[in-house]
XYZ file of C-alpha atoms in Angstrom:
716
model
C 0.000 0.000 0.000
C 2.800 2.427 0.935
C 4.630 1.699 -2.344
C 1.411 2.391 -4.242
C 0.994 5.758 -2.479
C 4.575 6.729 -3.336
C 4.021 5.735 -6.964
C 0.781 7.760 -7.171
C 2.473 10.799 -5.644
C 5.308 10.556 -8.151
C 2.835 10.263 -11.036
C 0.855 13.281 -9.792
C 4.026 15.357 -9.475
C 5.137 14.279 -12.934
C 1.733 15.189 -14.373
C 1.893 18.540 -12.615
C 5.306 19.322 -14.115
C 4.137 18.268 -17.581
C 1.050 20.497 -17.216
C 3.127 23.571 -16.458
C 2.759 26.189 -19.161
C 4.058 29.271 -17.403
C 6.850 30.091 -14.945
C 4.358 30.956 -12.162
C 3.307 27.295 -12.157
C 6.826 26.105 -11.308
C 7.072 25.299 -7.550
C 10.862 25.525 -7.714
C 10.893 29.214 -8.521
C 10.928 31.851 -5.755
C 7.466 33.074 -4.735
C 8.327 36.644 -5.729
C 9.321 35.545 -9.243
C 6.155 33.474 -9.635
C 4.040 36.444 -8.526
C 5.796 38.696 -11.039
C 5.114 36.270 -13.872
C 1.460 35.689 -12.991
C 0.710 39.379 -12.539
C 1.623 40.240 -16.122
C -0.695 37.521 -17.492
C -3.840 38.928 -15.855
C -6.361 41.330 -17.340
C -7.230 44.522 -15.488
C -10.583 43.097 -14.389
C -8.955 39.866 -13.200
C -6.443 41.842 -11.162
C -9.218 43.787 -9.454
C -11.106 40.575 -8.631
C -8.041 39.054 -6.960
C -7.643 42.125 -4.749
C -10.976 41.491 -2.988
C -11.469 39.253 0.028
C -13.472 36.625 -1.858
C -10.996 36.183 -4.717
C -12.572 34.041 -7.448
C -10.994 31.229 -9.401
C -9.639 32.162 -12.834
C -9.952 29.005 -14.851
C -7.968 30.020 -17.923
C -4.803 30.285 -15.789
C -5.592 27.564 -13.268
C -5.865 30.069 -10.401
C -7.835 28.572 -7.492
C -10.394 30.459 -5.457
C -8.979 32.119 -2.346
C -10.686 33.455 0.771
C -8.811 36.220 2.589
C -11.374 36.698 5.388
C -11.123 33.995 8.033
C -11.278 34.232 11.822
C -9.258 32.615 14.616
C -9.471 35.019 17.548
C -9.368 32.246 20.169
C -9.888 29.166 18.065
C -11.024 28.691 14.458
C -14.122 30.885 14.213
C -17.308 30.787 12.205
C -16.379 27.498 10.535
C -18.243 24.765 12.349
C -16.821 22.548 15.064
C -13.545 23.689 16.599
C -11.812 23.916 19.949
C -12.982 27.087 21.727
C -10.282 28.542 23.941
C -10.879 31.323 26.490
C -11.509 34.797 25.100
C -8.313 36.645 24.255
C -8.458 38.871 27.329
C -8.619 35.750 29.483
C -5.607 34.256 27.737
C -3.759 37.522 28.347
C -4.438 37.045 32.063
C -2.358 33.864 31.937
C 0.776 35.898 31.135
C 1.949 32.613 29.583
C 3.227 33.184 26.057
C 4.696 29.669 25.890
C 1.250 28.159 26.464
C -0.262 30.666 24.042
C 2.155 29.518 21.333
C 0.973 25.939 21.920
C -2.655 27.089 21.791
C -2.248 28.810 18.424
C -0.222 25.929 17.059
C -3.306 23.833 17.803
C -5.541 26.486 16.224
C -3.452 26.510 13.055
C -3.523 22.704 12.925
C -7.326 22.798 12.982
C -7.416 25.626 10.436
C -5.155 23.780 7.980
C -7.093 20.545 8.383
C -10.392 22.335 7.780
C -9.029 24.074 4.701
C -7.744 20.822 3.245
C -11.159 19.200 3.718
C -12.944 22.188 2.186
C -10.714 22.255 -0.911
C -10.891 18.522 -1.512
C -14.676 18.580 -1.127
C -15.056 21.567 -3.431
C -16.476 23.722 -0.629
C -13.901 26.476 -0.205
C -15.997 29.344 1.124
C -15.630 32.307 3.460
C -14.027 31.350 6.807
C -12.467 28.226 5.256
C -9.300 29.800 3.893
C -5.675 30.187 5.011
C -5.515 33.911 5.798
C -6.585 34.631 9.390
C -7.366 38.141 10.568
C -5.952 37.849 14.033
C -4.439 38.888 16.480
C -6.125 42.098 17.594
C -3.231 44.001 19.190
C -4.924 47.318 19.794
C -4.293 48.829 23.215
C -7.287 48.429 25.530
C -7.047 52.011 26.769
C -10.639 52.292 28.063
C -12.733 49.513 29.647
C -15.881 50.827 27.974
C -14.740 49.553 24.562
C -16.805 46.477 23.681
C -14.105 44.930 21.502
C -11.463 45.205 24.205
C -12.191 41.555 25.006
C -10.454 40.686 21.715
C -7.161 42.294 22.738
C -4.319 41.343 25.065
C -4.859 44.219 27.467
C -3.729 47.758 28.110
C 0.052 47.356 28.075
C 2.178 47.649 24.897
C 4.859 45.196 26.042
C 2.487 42.438 27.208
C 0.455 42.882 24.026
C 3.582 42.523 21.892
C 4.770 39.377 23.700
C 1.391 37.669 23.475
C 0.812 38.886 19.914
C 4.100 37.379 18.759
C 3.100 34.025 20.244
C -0.160 34.127 18.279
C 1.590 34.943 14.997
C 4.276 32.314 15.513
C 1.699 29.641 16.264
C -0.451 30.502 13.261
C 2.343 30.875 10.723
C 4.270 27.744 11.706
C 7.195 29.499 13.385
C 9.196 28.938 16.543
C 9.194 31.312 19.504
C 11.782 33.521 17.793
C 9.771 33.940 14.598
C 11.781 31.457 12.519
C 10.106 29.015 10.154
C 9.885 25.507 11.565
C 12.075 22.944 9.835
C 10.523 20.500 7.427
C 8.282 22.702 5.302
C 9.010 25.035 2.406
C 5.646 26.786 2.825
C 3.962 28.987 5.382
C 1.376 27.280 7.523
C -1.084 30.199 7.546
C -1.071 33.979 7.152
C -1.628 35.891 10.392
C -2.786 39.498 10.474
C -2.007 42.249 12.994
C -5.040 44.505 13.428
C -6.357 47.247 13.555
C -3.640 49.618 12.333
C -3.580 51.955 14.093
C -4.797 53.923 17.139
C -8.099 52.048 17.259
C -10.077 51.265 20.399
C -13.587 52.640 20.170
C -16.124 53.964 20.487
C -17.847 51.483 18.208
C -20.689 53.882 17.444
C -18.403 56.530 15.917
C -15.693 54.478 14.205
C -16.970 55.240 10.694
C -16.810 59.026 11.224
C -14.109 59.577 13.877
C -10.930 61.519 13.150
C -8.038 61.163 15.608
C -6.294 64.369 14.679
C -4.378 65.714 17.682
C -2.587 62.676 19.115
C 0.877 63.404 20.463
C 3.853 61.693 18.794
C 4.750 60.241 22.204
C 1.389 58.497 22.564
C 1.536 57.242 18.984
C 5.037 55.770 19.164
C 5.221 54.797 22.843
C 1.723 53.332 23.315
C -0.190 52.617 20.118
C 2.541 51.399 17.749
C 5.051 49.209 19.682
C 3.066 45.967 19.437
C 2.590 46.401 15.677
C 6.281 47.177 15.235
C 7.250 44.052 17.174
C 4.944 41.769 15.195
C 6.293 43.175 11.939
C 9.993 43.102 12.825
C 10.213 40.146 15.218
C 7.377 37.797 14.228
C 7.311 38.670 10.498
C 3.523 38.861 10.474
C 2.224 38.322 6.930
C -0.614 40.848 6.981
C -1.610 44.102 8.639
C -5.215 45.291 8.704
C -5.879 49.031 8.535
C -8.565 50.429 10.820
C -11.897 52.169 10.187
C -11.364 55.630 11.627
C -9.414 58.567 10.216
C -5.980 59.481 11.488
C -4.875 63.083 11.077
C -7.548 63.666 8.461
C -7.050 60.566 6.314
C -8.857 57.217 6.693
C -6.393 54.707 8.118
C -6.715 52.621 4.937
C -5.739 55.731 2.987
C -3.148 57.084 5.403
C 0.205 57.823 3.836
C 1.751 58.334 7.275
C 0.582 54.983 8.656
C 0.870 52.729 5.614
C 3.834 54.235 3.816
C 5.979 56.309 6.153
C 5.711 54.119 9.270
C 4.823 50.630 8.040
C 6.796 50.419 4.792
C 9.618 52.939 5.219
C 10.409 52.912 8.949
C 9.650 49.234 9.652
C 10.392 47.834 6.166
C 7.192 45.755 6.159
C 7.173 43.530 3.106
C 3.837 41.833 3.619
C 0.376 42.873 2.534
C -2.200 45.270 3.945
C -5.890 44.396 4.051
C -8.739 46.741 4.822
C -11.230 46.139 7.573
C -14.604 45.119 6.192
C -16.377 48.052 4.614
C -13.564 50.464 5.490
C -13.046 51.537 1.858
C -16.768 52.220 1.515
C -16.403 54.572 4.477
C -14.147 56.779 2.319
C -17.083 57.994 0.221
C -20.453 56.921 1.613
C -22.614 59.818 2.866
C -22.620 60.178 6.638
C -19.267 58.435 7.002
C -15.814 59.915 6.368
C -16.854 61.569 3.091
C -13.143 61.755 2.270
C -13.867 61.394 -1.451
C -17.046 61.526 -3.519
C -17.109 58.243 -5.486
C -16.197 54.573 -5.058
C -13.736 54.919 -7.941
C -11.899 57.649 -6.050
C -12.022 55.575 -2.844
C -10.473 52.521 -4.484
C -7.778 54.640 -6.105
C -6.835 56.423 -2.861
C -6.589 53.128 -0.956
C -4.426 51.366 -3.531
C -2.174 54.378 -3.982
C -1.089 54.294 -0.333
C -0.783 50.505 -0.167
C -4.028 48.838 0.899
C -3.565 45.649 -1.106
C -6.723 43.654 -0.329
C -10.181 45.049 0.273
C -12.782 43.392 2.434
C -15.781 44.638 0.504
C -16.669 45.345 -3.125
C -15.348 48.851 -3.839
C -12.232 47.445 -5.533
C -14.498 46.178 -8.305
C -14.358 49.816 -9.433
C -10.561 49.751 -9.844
C -10.631 49.151 -13.626
C -12.818 52.245 -13.998
C -10.444 54.164 -11.711
C -7.478 53.171 -13.889
C -9.257 54.196 -17.082
C -10.160 57.530 -15.456
C -6.516 58.164 -14.557
C -7.170 58.096 -10.800
C -4.666 55.301 -10.182
C -2.227 53.473 -12.441
C -2.218 49.794 -13.324
C 1.387 49.758 -12.109
C 0.176 50.804 -8.657
C -2.359 47.990 -8.749
C 0.399 45.575 -9.736
C 2.452 46.554 -6.700
C -0.388 45.464 -4.434
C -1.311 42.444 -6.505
C 2.214 41.030 -6.495
C 2.348 41.252 -2.709
C -0.818 39.241 -2.263
C 0.084 36.728 -4.970
C 3.465 36.180 -3.342
C 1.720 35.451 -0.040
C -0.458 32.851 -1.749
C 2.547 31.191 -3.389
C 4.282 31.096 0.015
C 1.306 29.126 1.347
C 1.530 26.572 -1.457
C -1.910 27.639 -2.657
C -1.060 26.952 -6.325
C 0.918 23.767 -5.756
C 0.003 20.078 -5.346
C -0.797 18.893 -1.815
C 1.990 16.375 -2.193
C 4.472 19.263 -1.892
C 2.734 21.027 1.024
C 3.425 19.181 4.270
C 0.762 21.168 6.155
C -1.954 19.482 4.068
C -1.114 16.223 5.800
C -2.407 17.459 9.164
C -5.266 15.025 9.882
C -8.870 16.103 10.402
C -8.802 14.102 13.636
C -6.999 17.030 15.261
C -10.146 19.186 15.054
C -11.607 19.570 18.554
C -9.398 16.667 19.654
C -8.929 15.619 23.260
C -5.404 17.055 23.159
C -6.636 20.452 22.030
C -9.491 20.462 24.529
C -6.886 19.723 27.185
C -5.026 22.873 26.084
C -8.291 24.812 26.383
C -8.647 23.557 29.940
C -5.085 24.466 30.888
C -5.430 27.947 29.431
C -8.721 28.434 31.279
C -7.057 27.365 34.530
C -4.247 29.873 34.057
C -6.611 32.678 33.059
C -8.815 32.578 36.179
C -7.822 35.511 38.392
C -8.524 35.632 42.117
C -9.232 39.235 43.118
C -10.466 38.836 46.685
C -10.483 36.068 49.277
C -11.599 37.547 52.582
C -11.082 35.206 55.501
C -9.666 32.537 53.206
C -13.146 31.364 52.231
C -11.636 29.789 49.143
C -10.943 27.074 48.366
C -14.270 25.602 49.397
C -14.164 22.329 51.305
C -15.178 19.187 49.503
C -17.684 17.670 51.873
C -21.179 16.434 51.277
C -22.543 18.512 54.141
C -21.734 21.874 52.544
C -24.936 23.234 51.022
C -24.195 25.325 47.949
C -26.536 27.605 46.035
C -25.405 28.708 42.580
C -27.163 31.899 41.518
C -27.035 33.669 38.161
C -27.797 32.896 34.529
C -24.133 33.024 33.519
C -23.671 29.783 35.446
C -25.644 27.919 32.781
C -24.866 30.019 29.703
C -22.535 28.029 27.473
C -22.537 30.595 24.664
C -21.350 33.296 27.075
C -18.241 31.201 27.615
C -17.513 31.151 23.881
C -16.867 34.910 23.687
C -17.107 36.560 20.257
C -15.681 35.601 16.859
C -16.057 32.049 18.091
C -16.206 28.522 16.787
C -18.531 25.812 18.052
C -17.221 23.197 20.497
C -18.287 19.593 20.658
C -19.319 20.158 24.259
C -19.174 23.020 26.745
C -18.703 22.517 30.465
C -20.757 25.290 32.043
C -19.809 26.750 35.399
C -22.761 24.973 37.020
C -21.621 21.698 35.412
C -18.165 22.216 36.865
C -19.448 22.967 40.376
C -21.743 19.952 40.327
C -18.809 17.767 39.343
C -17.199 18.803 42.657
C -20.259 18.651 44.934
C -23.541 16.741 45.012
C -25.298 19.271 47.251
C -25.845 22.105 44.758
C -29.012 24.053 43.998
C -29.328 26.433 41.026
C -31.340 29.653 41.147
C -31.826 31.742 38.012
C -31.042 35.456 37.991
C -30.864 37.542 34.793
C -27.881 39.735 33.957
C -30.138 42.721 33.324
C -33.829 43.518 33.674
C -36.258 43.212 36.575
C -35.579 40.800 39.413
C -36.851 40.983 42.979
C -33.859 40.350 45.314
C -36.131 38.972 48.039
C -37.264 36.215 45.704
C -33.670 35.083 45.344
C -32.766 35.232 49.024
C -35.883 33.231 49.865
C -34.668 30.371 47.678
C -31.219 30.163 49.266
C -32.139 30.397 52.936
C -30.609 27.039 53.813
C -27.422 27.495 51.752
C -24.078 27.600 53.575
C -22.398 29.318 50.605
C -23.836 31.198 47.660
C -21.780 31.194 44.461
C -23.132 34.082 42.406
C -22.085 33.766 38.750
C -22.688 37.111 37.105
C -21.076 39.847 35.045
C -21.996 40.594 31.454
C -21.828 38.640 28.191
C -20.771 38.872 24.528
C -24.414 39.699 23.768
C -23.946 42.971 25.658
C -20.364 43.934 24.748
C -18.773 43.445 21.359
C -18.429 44.871 17.868
C -20.964 47.482 16.709
C -23.998 45.813 18.278
C -27.647 46.949 18.389
C -27.964 46.750 22.184
C -30.631 48.813 23.931
C -29.925 48.171 27.606
C -29.070 50.706 30.288
C -25.302 51.017 30.593
C -24.584 49.830 27.046
C -24.413 51.552 23.662
C -23.682 49.995 20.300
C -21.476 47.247 21.728
C -19.664 49.568 24.152
C -20.522 50.417 27.737
C -21.563 53.805 29.033
C -20.549 52.904 32.563
C -18.387 50.103 33.902
C -20.265 48.957 36.980
C -22.207 45.739 37.356
C -25.807 45.930 36.065
C -28.153 47.105 38.802
C -30.135 43.847 38.900
C -27.123 41.800 39.956
C -25.789 44.474 42.278
C -29.066 44.539 44.224
C -29.214 40.744 44.555
C -25.616 40.441 45.803
C -26.261 43.178 48.361
C -29.425 41.406 49.522
C -27.587 38.099 49.901
C -24.925 39.807 52.006
C -27.523 41.515 54.182
C -29.236 38.156 54.655
C -26.018 36.910 56.256
C -24.917 34.675 53.418
C -21.341 33.835 52.554
C -21.048 35.014 48.946
C -18.459 33.957 46.396
C -18.809 36.141 43.327
C -17.640 34.786 39.936
C -17.427 37.601 37.386
C -17.675 36.780 33.697
C -16.688 39.561 31.319
C -14.244 40.450 28.586
C -13.291 43.688 30.267
C -12.854 45.375 33.632
C -15.931 45.812 35.805
C -16.270 48.384 38.581
C -16.852 46.111 41.583
C -16.632 48.424 44.587
C -19.952 47.353 46.223
C -19.249 43.726 45.350
C -15.863 43.946 47.055
C -17.798 44.898 50.201
C -20.691 42.456 49.858
C -18.846 39.361 48.570
C -16.328 37.359 50.564
C -14.425 36.282 47.460
C -14.259 37.550 43.889
C -13.063 35.397 41.013
C -12.572 36.891 37.537
C -13.413 34.131 35.053
C -13.562 36.196 31.809
C -15.319 34.273 28.975
C -13.493 31.053 29.734
C -14.096 28.876 26.670
C -15.494 25.384 26.321
C -13.721 23.972 29.379
C -14.187 27.084 31.479
C -16.708 25.570 33.859
C -14.286 22.842 34.853
C -11.450 25.333 35.343
C -13.552 27.676 37.495
C -14.745 24.781 39.646
C -11.208 23.449 40.085
C -10.171 26.864 41.391
C -13.219 27.199 43.659
C -12.561 23.829 45.272
C -8.771 23.969 45.340
C -7.798 21.435 42.688
C -6.135 24.344 40.896
C -4.279 27.157 42.627
C -5.131 30.384 40.743
C -2.262 32.220 39.067
C -3.967 34.669 36.685
C -2.870 38.316 36.709
C -4.929 41.220 35.398
C -3.892 42.461 31.928
C -5.995 45.589 32.530
C -6.674 47.984 35.388
C -9.939 47.437 37.275
C -11.056 50.991 38.006
C -13.496 51.765 40.785
C -16.067 53.371 38.465
C -16.341 55.465 35.309
C -15.612 58.697 37.203
C -11.943 57.657 37.131
C -11.916 57.598 33.316
C -11.265 60.417 30.818
C -13.650 61.035 27.928
C -14.039 57.821 25.929
C -13.304 59.495 22.588
C -10.108 61.153 23.824
C -7.118 59.089 22.667
C -4.572 60.931 24.802
C -3.024 58.544 27.317
C -3.124 61.088 30.143
C -4.962 59.485 33.059
C -5.316 56.159 31.234
C -4.085 52.697 32.172
C -1.633 51.927 34.957
C 1.083 53.740 33.004
C -0.562 57.165 33.392
C -3.371 56.742 35.949
C -2.381 58.348 39.246
C -5.578 57.533 41.135
C -6.390 54.516 43.279
C -7.861 51.642 41.259
C -9.893 48.872 42.794
C -7.490 46.230 41.454
C -4.252 47.246 39.705
C -2.781 45.972 36.456
C -0.781 42.790 37.061
C -2.721 41.920 40.226
C -3.934 38.440 41.124
C -4.047 36.441 44.347
C -3.056 32.854 45.052
C -3.965 30.294 47.696
C -0.373 30.565 48.822
C 1.883 33.560 49.464
C 5.175 34.676 47.948
C 8.072 36.725 49.300
C 10.584 38.586 47.140
C 14.250 39.132 47.865
C 16.197 42.200 46.792
C 16.327 42.412 42.991
C 19.615 42.930 41.154
C 20.468 44.161 37.685
C 23.704 43.167 35.975
C 24.845 42.430 32.426
C 21.420 42.865 30.909
C 19.459 40.681 33.331
C 17.313 41.162 36.417
C 17.550 38.482 39.097
C 15.410 38.124 42.197
C 14.858 35.354 44.736
C 11.200 34.367 45.155
C 10.025 32.162 48.042
C 6.730 30.349 48.438
C 5.931 31.183 52.052
C 2.598 29.361 52.119
C 1.478 25.792 52.584
C 0.748 24.725 49.031
C 2.428 24.783 45.649
C 1.689 27.690 43.354
C 2.775 29.755 40.360
C 3.838 33.383 40.598
C 4.224 35.886 37.756
C 7.297 38.005 38.470
C 6.958 41.417 36.807
C 9.631 43.991 35.891
C 8.775 47.653 35.311
C 10.966 50.624 34.452
C 10.778 54.394 34.848
C 13.111 57.091 33.542
C 13.049 59.761 36.277
C 14.349 62.496 33.976
C 11.378 61.977 31.649
C 8.844 64.134 33.480
C 6.129 63.659 30.839
C 6.644 59.911 30.531
C 4.767 56.973 32.036
C 4.677 56.425 35.789
C 6.051 52.979 35.030
C 6.109 50.575 32.084
C 6.209 46.776 32.023
C 9.353 45.505 30.312
C 9.692 41.890 31.437
C 7.959 39.043 33.263
C 8.423 35.377 34.064
C 6.286 32.566 35.459
C 7.826 30.543 38.262
C 6.398 27.381 39.870
C 7.239 26.884 43.529
C 6.507 24.136 46.013
C 5.550 25.109 49.542
C 8.633 26.568 51.233
C 10.708 26.518 48.045
C 12.918 29.383 46.884
C 14.074 29.971 43.315
C 16.164 32.669 41.728
C 14.239 34.105 38.813
C 16.216 35.572 35.913
C 14.551 37.937 33.450
C 16.351 39.267 30.387
C 16.528 43.054 30.329
C 18.829 43.916 27.420
C 19.557 47.529 26.605
C 16.707 47.808 24.100
C 14.151 47.121 26.856
C 14.951 50.604 28.171
C 13.736 52.300 25.007
C 11.445 55.265 25.697
C 10.230 58.371 23.906
C 12.916 61.029 23.649
C 11.428 64.490 23.366
C 14.731 66.012 22.276
C 14.837 63.947 19.067
C 11.135 63.008 18.765
C 12.074 59.346 18.444
C 11.906 56.123 20.388
C 15.414 55.317 21.565
C 17.459 54.269 24.590
C 18.462 57.475 26.347
C 21.635 57.094 28.390
C 21.184 57.851 32.061
C 19.479 56.732 35.249
C 16.487 54.398 35.359
C 14.402 52.937 38.160
C 13.808 49.204 37.828
C 10.870 47.833 39.820
C 10.281 44.128 40.478
C 7.269 42.513 42.111
C 3.878 40.841 41.899
C 1.810 43.654 40.335
C 2.048 47.245 39.108
C 1.025 48.609 42.528
C 3.852 50.494 44.245
C 3.225 48.510 47.428
C 3.956 45.273 45.546
C 7.248 46.435 44.006
C 10.854 46.688 45.086
C 12.967 49.301 43.324
C 16.608 49.582 42.352
C 18.401 52.327 40.456
C 20.454 51.455 37.392
C 22.484 53.446 34.894
C 22.202 52.627 31.202
C 25.011 53.851 28.967
């Protein structure tokens, strides 16, 4: 049988070689040369069709259909059964880029297997392609933004580290961005989005103009993650954002797409528009930057938007004939996207593309679901544990009441841009797997609910586990939500909906022990809950195995290690205007007030003590001791400040490491801090660079000053 397969493969390859008519069909030629040859064989109309997200097949040249728009935010999305990992914000709370690389290696396995099945079955459609528009590496500067759940938090460095892991996993690269041995082709194309300075509001993104942003905020906050993914992870695609920047739509911005992306960073990949973003150029009531779709398509191509998600590029032939853009400019874009397709092996026989041999059995496999469970475990963040109420004892006599509709809402756990798991373990399922004495009481997230009716049903409970928060049906992308506290997918305030707040208060006043499990993709103002609940657990949208992970933490099978990737403010009064993109007063880097829970914060069932940190020869070392009675993981964090930079951040994360410690164990943790980690904005040159001089290096368990130990270092 094996000899027969080898013979068939050889015959297919031989037939393929004999069928070659043009140089672009030769797999042995460089991708750039093949793209050059194919480009000159296409008509103007064919070129325009290939520059749209649903690129059709062109039979006369043997060009297969290609789908540019596919989703893999936290698992293969919108394409049937797949492993559903925790929402991105939850995975950011793990601070575990090694695990994240494994997660997105699994995601890319499933994506490749699904694509192979779709092609062989003649069903290559949207969401079944090889170009994936993820990760979202925008900075989550304001917790009211509904799409913040898709990001990796508010910090540029953490976002860059996690974003690189996503790209490396998707594109078939190692942790240093190098192609894995054994394949001549890329596994997938990843896409860094949304470029740039994009984080709400959702309701104004088609009209907004960010026109007075300081160069410091642009280069020190909004661009570093994109720069890192371009230069270090070699991301294949960049997606331009909806809004305008300094008067020009981002997909028509010479400064963003030419000066910064192409000239400063030397990006050689392709740029795709967000969906409908080119229509925003001209449609009435939107940017109204130009008057016609022909002008819109010409402006976008001229500055380097290579692929459009939409149908405005169908007007490109008319734009060329009208002299609005040249065919040569179209060719520049077309060759970039054709090269990317050749690098995937899209035109070549499966026998040459090793990734096509990934079996369909990997889709939603036990191994991948195990990764989803591990990531959910590491994402759960313990925010409060008054009196050590957690972990709960495992005894049949403990009467538990689980209150709240999120406890039984499987789709809440899936987040947005999701796939569909084979099975979801809800939070109630997980709790019942740990205890047989559990009663469930419904309570809506919003809307009318009489607190007394709830307290009456839990009178005999020893502990009430209230599972609340919000859901992806309330926060997300440009959504028609008409509920108090929400607008168009965003939030107008950040506190818990009044219905839940009243019930939790009533349970407390009734003398109940309350453990509050908060499900959300963003920070919630939990000041009353911190007073009325004995423990608070941030579960995010925890994916298909989230219920098991939450229950393991509640009952002590898993010691929580999650750390907040965002600041939990007390309420919206601590926030600047939502539409103001200045970083003043935003995030832990510039917020001088007192948050409820700081960036980087997360409790454990054990305790850790830090020795005096040291800096020498480009590394920070610190001894960390587990001073408690059980094993646990700690996330050691390194921040810097340049005292001479009076307008700069209060502090900035520049390194972190996970360390596992047994009870009573001490380990010396070493974190690389090479000279480039001290790069900051230099107002004297208006550039990002390492300024020689004195720096404060802070090491500890969170961004809070009380959790950090400082040393002074001099960088030459």
